[in-house]
């Protein structure tokens, strides 16, 4: 069965030892932005979700999620 956005969020939260509430909260910390970006990258690359859906789920703008993805790719050499 194909993973869902919920599955990806649960996986990344477990790996990073954060809660979904941390990711949807108001914090703009780099570490949380990096986790959101990783979820968005995986969700979009596997066809699980769109950037728009991820942004809505995390109560962020599409632009903020897209920027976080660009930053993550730049920092990991994943262009």
Coordinates of C-alpha atoms in Angstrom, one line a residue:
X1 CA 0.0 0.0 0.0
X2 CA 1.1 3.5 -0.8
X3 CA 2.2 5.7 2.1
X4 CA 0.0 8.6 3.0
X5 CA 1.0 12.1 4.2
X6 CA 0.1 11.0 7.7
X7 CA 2.6 8.0 7.4
X8 CA 5.4 10.3 6.2
X9 CA 4.7 12.8 9.0
X10 CA 4.7 10.0 11.6
X11 CA 7.9 8.6 10.2
X12 CA 9.8 11.9 10.2
X13 CA 8.5 12.9 13.6
X14 CA 9.6 9.6 15.1
X15 CA 13.1 9.8 13.4
X16 CA 13.5 13.4 14.6
X17 CA 11.9 13.1 18.0
X18 CA 9.4 15.9 17.4
X19 CA 5.6 15.9 17.5
X20 CA 3.3 16.9 14.7
X21 CA 2.2 19.8 16.9
X22 CA 5.8 21.0 16.8
X23 CA 5.7 21.1 13.0
X24 CA 2.3 22.9 12.8
X25 CA 3.1 25.3 15.6
X26 CA 4.3 28.9 15.1
X27 CA 8.0 28.1 15.6
X28 CA 10.2 29.1 12.6
X29 CA 13.2 27.2 13.9
X30 CA 15.6 25.9 11.3
X31 CA 15.5 22.3 12.6
X32 CA 11.7 22.2 12.3
X33 CA 11.8 23.9 8.8
X34 CA 14.3 21.2 7.8
X35 CA 11.9 18.4 8.9
X36 CA 9.0 20.0 7.1
X37 CA 11.1 20.3 4.0
X38 CA 12.1 16.7 4.2
X39 CA 8.5 15.6 4.5
X40 CA 7.5 17.8 1.6
X41 CA 10.3 16.5 -0.6
X42 CA 9.4 12.9 0.1
X43 CA 5.7 13.5 -0.3
X44 CA 6.0 15.3 -3.6
X45 CA 8.7 13.0 -5.1
X46 CA 6.6 9.9 -4.3
X47 CA 3.3 11.5 -5.5
X48 CA 1.8 11.2 -2.0
X49 CA 1.0 14.9 -1.8
X50 CA 1.5 18.3 -3.3
X51 CA 3.4 21.2 -1.9
X52 CA 0.1 23.0 -1.5
X53 CA -1.3 20.1 0.6
X54 CA 1.8 19.9 2.8
X55 CA 1.8 23.7 3.3
X56 CA -1.8 23.6 4.4
X57 CA -1.2 20.7 6.7
X58 CA 1.7 22.6 8.4
X59 CA -0.1 25.9 8.3
X60 CA 2.6 27.5 6.2
X61 CA 2.6 29.2 2.8
X62 CA 3.5 27.3 -0.3
X63 CA 6.3 29.7 -0.7
X64 CA 7.7 28.9 2.8
X65 CA 7.6 25.2 2.1
X66 CA 9.2 25.7 -1.3
X67 CA 12.0 27.8 0.1
X68 CA 12.6 25.2 2.9
X69 CA 13.0 22.5 0.2
X70 CA 15.4 24.7 -1.8
X71 CA 17.5 25.3 1.3
X72 CA 17.5 21.7 2.3
X73 CA 18.6 20.7 -1.3
X74 CA 21.3 23.3 -1.3
X75 CA 22.6 22.2 2.1
X76 CA 22.6 18.5 1.3
X77 CA 23.8 18.8 -2.3
X78 CA 20.5 17.4 -3.5
X79 CA 20.0 19.7 -6.5

